């Protein structure tokens, strides 16, 4: 990290942050990008992205992340593998604190993405990494010829259930309502997959096992009756929440933790822009994250000049 005032600091290395970085670097803005984990962010966990334009056969999330990073680096991106812990503004200058040290910039694009929502039920925390997982792409291959459960009724849960049938002999799809909120193409694919058994309307009440997941205890959402499933793994896919805690002292957040912006991705703090999943009203798609990233970078250029 150089001791200078950067034109722009980008927080987050997912599709929004990497696209913003590509635009900023290509436009000769001095740019530093922070990412605490793996470049590409949550997109790394998608087995197959079928709705990102330009890839008619779909693309694996890990490959897309690598391509986005390579593209930004081609124009000179400098990245810091560290978590941003707070951002303050002094006059026109932002002061960014991170786990790797502090730096300053004239503008900030926050594209920090989301965290996976936890169920908060007994056994979830205790058996995390011992059969409880939040990523089927990462952990699915460990459960070859096993029985597994997926909890959730959105696009992630249904895509993960379908993906897991490549390894597991049986996949229970647990959802608290009878209707799924996933898109029809994914819902139809799941309906046609003989290895998937839908278990609805059921809520998971606890996950049990001695050293490893052994059972999932369910409660019927209509009549309260209980049911037990013998499973080797439980994949939790009950949504995502924006990673914006570190911004609480800088900008008011919406009730769901997102940040409100105008159509240029500008927030109510001059010089602070937000892009991707953390933006209020985001449709939370890879393509919209990339679009937000491009818009925010162009807006930063205009702001700086
Ligand atoms: P989501 O769409 O918010 O769905 C979360 C699911 O979990 C819902 O079905 C919800 O039930 C259920 N749920 C929430 N809290 C629960 C709890 N405590 N116990 C049991 N079930 C619970 O989340 P997501 O599937 O992770 O998707 C996040 C965003 O990314 C969405 O906007 C989605 O469209 C997008 N996404 C897009 C793609 C794609 O386009 N290829 C792929 C993945 C994700 P209810 O339905 O009853 O609320």
CSV table of N, CA and C in Angstrom, one decimal, residues 2 23 35 63 66 81 95-96 100 139 158 169-170 173 175 189 193 212 234 238 254 258 297-298:
chain,number,residue,atom,x,y,z
A,2,UNK,N,0.7,2.1,-1.0
A,2,UNK,CA,1.6,3.3,-1.1
A,2,UNK,C,1.1,4.4,-0.2
A,23,UNK,N,-12.6,-0.5,-15.2
A,23,UNK,CA,-12.9,0.8,-15.8
A,23,UNK,C,-12.0,1.9,-15.2
A,35,UNK,N,-9.8,-6.8,-1.0
A,35,UNK,CA,-10.6,-8.0,-0.9
A,35,UNK,C,-10.1,-8.9,0.2
A,63,UNK,N,-14.1,-19.8,-12.9
A,63,UNK,CA,-13.4,-19.3,-14.2
A,63,UNK,C,-13.8,-17.9,-14.5
A,66,UNK,N,-11.8,-15.6,-12.3
A,66,UNK,CA,-10.4,-15.5,-12.7
A,66,UNK,C,-10.2,-14.6,-14.0
A,81,UNK,N,-5.0,-7.9,-0.3
A,81,UNK,CA,-5.8,-9.0,0.3
A,81,UNK,C,-5.9,-8.6,1.8
A,95,UNK,N,-10.4,8.3,4.6
A,95,UNK,CA,-9.4,7.5,5.3
A,95,UNK,C,-9.9,6.1,5.5
A,96,UNK,N,-9.2,5.2,4.9
A,96,UNK,CA,-9.6,3.8,4.9
A,96,UNK,C,-8.7,3.0,5.9
A,100,UNK,N,-4.6,-4.6,6.9
A,100,UNK,CA,-3.2,-4.5,6.4
A,100,UNK,C,-2.7,-3.1,6.5
A,139,UNK,N,-18.2,-28.1,-1.3
A,139,UNK,CA,-18.2,-29.2,-0.4
A,139,UNK,C,-18.9,-30.4,-1.0
A,158,UNK,N,-32.0,-24.2,-5.1
A,158,UNK,CA,-32.4,-25.1,-6.1
A,158,UNK,C,-31.3,-25.5,-7.0
A,169,UNK,N,-26.4,-39.6,-3.6
A,169,UNK,CA,-27.4,-40.6,-4.1
A,169,UNK,C,-28.8,-40.0,-3.9
A,170,UNK,N,-29.0,-39.2,-2.9
A,170,UNK,CA,-30.3,-38.6,-2.6
A,170,UNK,C,-30.2,-37.2,-2.1
A,173,UNK,N,-34.8,-31.6,-0.6
A,173,UNK,CA,-34.9,-30.1,-0.7
A,173,UNK,C,-35.9,-29.6,0.3
A,175,UNK,N,-38.0,-26.8,2.2
A,175,UNK,CA,-38.5,-25.4,2.1
A,175,UNK,C,-39.7,-25.2,3.0
A,189,UNK,N,-36.2,-27.8,-13.6
A,189,UNK,CA,-35.0,-28.7,-13.7
A,189,UNK,C,-35.0,-29.6,-12.4
A,193,UNK,N,-35.6,-33.8,-11.8
A,193,UNK,CA,-34.5,-34.6,-11.3
A,193,UNK,C,-35.0,-35.6,-10.2
A,212,UNK,N,-20.2,-35.7,13.4
A,212,UNK,CA,-20.6,-35.4,12.0
A,212,UNK,C,-22.1,-35.3,11.9
A,234,UNK,N,-25.9,-31.1,5.5
A,234,UNK,CA,-26.9,-30.2,5.4
A,234,UNK,C,-26.4,-28.9,4.7
A,238,UNK,N,-30.3,-20.1,2.6
A,238,UNK,CA,-31.5,-19.3,3.0
A,238,UNK,C,-31.3,-17.8,2.8
A,254,UNK,N,-30.1,1.2,5.1
A,254,UNK,CA,-31.5,0.8,5.0
A,254,UNK,C,-31.7,-0.3,6.1
A,258,UNK,N,-28.7,-2.6,3.3
A,258,UNK,CA,-28.2,-2.1,2.0
A,258,UNK,C,-28.0,-0.6,2.0
A,297,UNK,N,-17.7,3.5,-11.7
A,297,UNK,CA,-16.4,4.0,-12.1
A,297,UNK,C,-16.5,5.2,-12.9
A,298,UNK,N,-17.5,5.3,-13.8
A,298,UNK,CA,-17.7,6.4,-14.7
A,298,UNK,C,-18.1,7.6,-13.8
